[in-house]
Coordinates of N, CA and C in Angstrom, one line a residue:
M33 N 17.4 -7.9 -50.7 CA 17.0 -6.6 -49.9 C 17.8 -5.6 -50.5
T34 N 17.0 -4.5 -50.9 CA 17.7 -3.3 -51.2 C 18.4 -2.8 -50.1
R35 N 19.3 -1.8 -50.6 CA 20.0 -0.8 -49.5 C 19.1 -0.2 -48.7
R36 N 18.2 0.5 -49.4 CA 17.1 1.4 -48.7 C 16.0 0.5 -47.7
T37 N 16.0 -0.5 -47.9 CA 15.1 -1.6 -47.2 C 16.0 -1.8 -46.0
L38 N 17.2 -2.1 -46.1 CA 18.1 -2.4 -45.1 C 18.2 -1.2 -44.0
I39 N 18.5 -0.1 -44.5 CA 18.8 1.2 -43.8 C 17.3 1.3 -42.9
L40 N 16.1 1.3 -43.5 CA 14.8 1.4 -43.0 C 14.6 0.4 -41.8
A41 N 15.1 -0.8 -41.9 CA 14.9 -1.9 -41.0 C 15.8 -1.7 -39.8
L42 N 17.3 -1.0 -40.1 CA 18.1 -0.7 -39.0 C 17.5 0.4 -38.2
V43 N 17.1 1.5 -38.9 CA 16.4 2.7 -38.2 C 15.2 2.2 -37.2
A44 N 14.4 1.3 -38.0 CA 13.2 0.8 -37.1 C 13.7 0.3 -35.8
S45 N 14.5 -0.8 -36.0 CA 15.2 -1.6 -34.8 C 15.8 -0.4 -33.8
V46 N 16.3 0.3 -34.2 CA 17.2 1.4 -33.4 C 16.1 2.1 -32.6
V47 N 14.9 2.7 -33.2 CA 13.9 3.4 -32.6 C 13.1 2.5 -31.8
A48 N 12.9 1.3 -32.1 CA 12.1 0.3 -31.5 C 12.6 0.0 -29.9
L49 N 14.1 -0.3 -30.1 CA 14.6 -0.6 -28.8 C 14.6 0.3 -27.7
P50 N 14.8 1.5 -27.7 CA 14.6 2.3 -26.6 C 13.2 2.6 -26.0
A51 N 12.1 2.5 -26.9 CA 10.7 2.5 -26.7 C 10.5 1.3 -25.8
A52 N 10.9 0.1 -26.2 CA 10.7 -1.2 -25.5 C 11.3 -0.9 -24.0
A53 N 12.4 -0.4 -24.0 CA 13.3 -0.4 -22.9 C 12.6 0.6 -21.7
T54 N 12.1 1.6 -22.4 CA 11.3 2.5 -21.6 C 10.1 2.1 -21.1
E55 N 9.3 1.2 -22.0 CA 8.0 0.8 -21.5 C 8.2 -0.1 -20.3
G56 N 9.3 -1.1 -20.5 CA 9.8 -1.9 -19.2 C 10.0 -1.1 -18.2
A57 N 10.6 -0.1 -18.2 CA 11.1 0.7 -16.9 C 9.7 1.4 -16.5
V58 N 8.8 1.7 -17.2 CA 7.5 2.4 -16.8 C 6.8 1.3 -16.1
Q59 N 6.7 0.1 -16.6 CA 6.1 -0.9 -15.9 C 6.6 -1.5 -14.6
R60 N 8.1 -1.5 -14.6 CA 8.4 -1.8 -13.3 C 8.4 -0.6 -12.2
A61 N 8.5 0.7 -12.7 CA 8.1 1.8 -11.8 C 6.7 1.7 -11.3
G62 N 5.9 1.4 -12.1 CA 4.4 1.1 -11.7 C 4.1 0.3 -10.8
R63 N 4.7 -1.2 -11.1 CA 4.5 -2.0 -9.9 C 5.3 -1.8 -8.8
A64 N 6.4 -0.9 -8.7 CA 6.9 -0.5 -7.3 C 6.0 0.4 -6.7
V65 N 5.4 1.3 -7.4 CA 4.5 2.2 -6.9 C 3.2 1.6 -6.2
E66 N 2.8 0.5 -7.2 CA 1.7 -0.4 -6.5 C 2.1 -1.1 -5.0
R67 N 3.3 -1.6 -5.1 CA 3.5 -2.3 -4.0 C 3.8 -1.5 -2.7
G68 N 4.2 -0.3 -3.1 CA 4.4 0.7 -2.1 C 3.0 1.1 -1.4
A69 N 2.1 1.4 -2.3 CA 0.8 1.7 -2.0 C 0.3 0.7 -1.0
K70 N 0.4 -0.4 -1.6 CA -0.2 -1.8 -0.9 C 0.4 -1.8 0.5
R71 N 1.7 -1.8 0.7 CA 2.3 -1.6 2.2 C 1.8 -0.5 2.8
T72 N 1.7 0.5 2.3 CA 1.0 1.7 3.1 C -0.2 1.4 3.6
G73 N -1.2 0.9 2.7 CA -2.5 0.6 2.9 C -2.5 -0.4 4.2
E74 N -1.6 -1.5 4.1 CA -1.5 -2.4 5.0 C -1.1 -2.0 6.4
A75 N -0.3 -1.0 6.5 CA 0.3 -0.4 7.7 C -0.8 0.4 8.2
V76 N -1.5 1.2 7.4 CA -2.7 2.0 7.9 C -3.7 1.3 8.6
E77 N -4.0 0.2 7.9 CA -5.0 -0.8 8.7 C -4.5 -1.4 9.8
R78 N -3.4 -1.8 10.0 CA -2.8 -2.2 11.2 C -2.6 -1.3 12.2
G79 N -2.4 -0.1 12.0 CA -2.4 1.0 12.9 C -3.7 1.4 13.5
A80 N -4.7 1.3 12.4 CA -6.0 1.6 13.0 C -6.6 0.4 13.8
H81 N -6.3 -0.8 13.5 CA -6.5 -1.9 14.4 C -6.1 -1.8 15.8
R82 N -4.6 -1.4 15.9 CA -4.2 -1.3 17.2 C -4.7 -0.1 17.9
T83 N -5.0 1.0 17.2 CA -5.6 2.1 17.9 C -7.0 1.8 18.5
G84 N -7.8 0.9 17.5 CA -9.2 0.5 17.9 C -9.1 -0.4 19.2
S85 N -8.1 -1.4 19.0 CA -7.9 -2.2 20.2 C -7.5 -1.4 21.6
A86 N -6.6 -0.5 21.4 CA -6.3 0.3 22.7 C -7.4 1.1 23.2
L87 N -8.3 1.6 22.2 CA -9.5 2.4 22.8 C -10.5 1.4 23.4
E88 N -10.6 0.2 22.8 CA -11.4 -0.8 23.3 C -11.3 -1.1 24.8
R89 N -9.9 -1.4 24.8 CA -9.3 -1.8 26.2 C -9.4 -0.7 27.3
A90 N -9.4 0.6 26.9 CA -9.4 1.6 27.6 C -10.8 2.0 28.2
A91 N -11.8 1.7 27.0 CA -13.2 1.8 27.5 C -13.6 0.8 28.5
N92 N -13.2 -0.4 28.3 CA -13.4 -1.8 29.0 C -13.1 -1.5 30.6
W93 N -11.8 -0.9 30.4 CA -11.2 -0.5 31.9 C -11.9 0.4 32.6
T94 N -12.4 1.6 31.8 CA -13.0 2.6 32.6 C -14.6 2.1 33.0
G95 N -15.1 1.3 32.0 CA -16.5 0.8 32.3 C -16.3 -0.1 33.6
E96 N -15.4 -1.0 33.7 CA -15.0 -1.8 34.9 C -14.9 -0.9 36.1
R97 N -14.3 0.1 35.9 CA -14.0 0.9 37.3 C -15.3 1.6 37.5
L98 N -16.2 2.2 36.6 CA -17.3 2.5 37.1 C -18.2 1.7 37.7
R99 N -18.3 0.5 37.3 CA -19.2 -0.7 37.7 C -18.7 -0.8 39.3
R100 N -17.4 -1.1 39.4 CA -16.9 -1.2 40.9 C -17.2 -0.1 41.7
A101 N -17.1 1.0 41.3 CA -17.4 2.3 42.1 C -18.9 2.2 42.4
G102 N -19.8 1.8 41.6 CA -21.1 1.9 41.8 C -21.5 0.8 42.6
R103 N -21.0 -0.5 42.6 CA -21.3 -1.5 43.5 C -20.7 -1.1 45.0
W104 N -19.6 -0.3 45.0 CA -19.0 0.1 46.3 C -20.0 1.2 46.9
A105 N -20.5 2.0 46.1 CA -21.4 3.1 46.5 C -22.8 2.7 46.9
F106 N -23.3 1.9 45.9 CA -24.6 1.5 46.2 C -25.1 0.2 46.6
G107 N -23.9 -0.6 46.5 CA -24.2 -2.2 46.6 C -24.6 -2.9 45.4
D108 N -24.8 -4.2 45.4 CA -25.2 -4.8 44.0 C -26.6 -4.5 43.8

């Protein structure tokens, strides 16, 4: 190997290492964002499900009250 080839190989490896490290950091950051988005989506779904269940219970309760009032007022 000539001196020039050795220097070029050394420079190439010095340049390649930070690029590889940066690429790994970008991938880790991307995965973290993806996990955060997934958690947020799941939390939104759970909240919507709870809200829907609460609304459904309230509607059932109101409907039952109206049925009872109708039976009381007008009979079966």
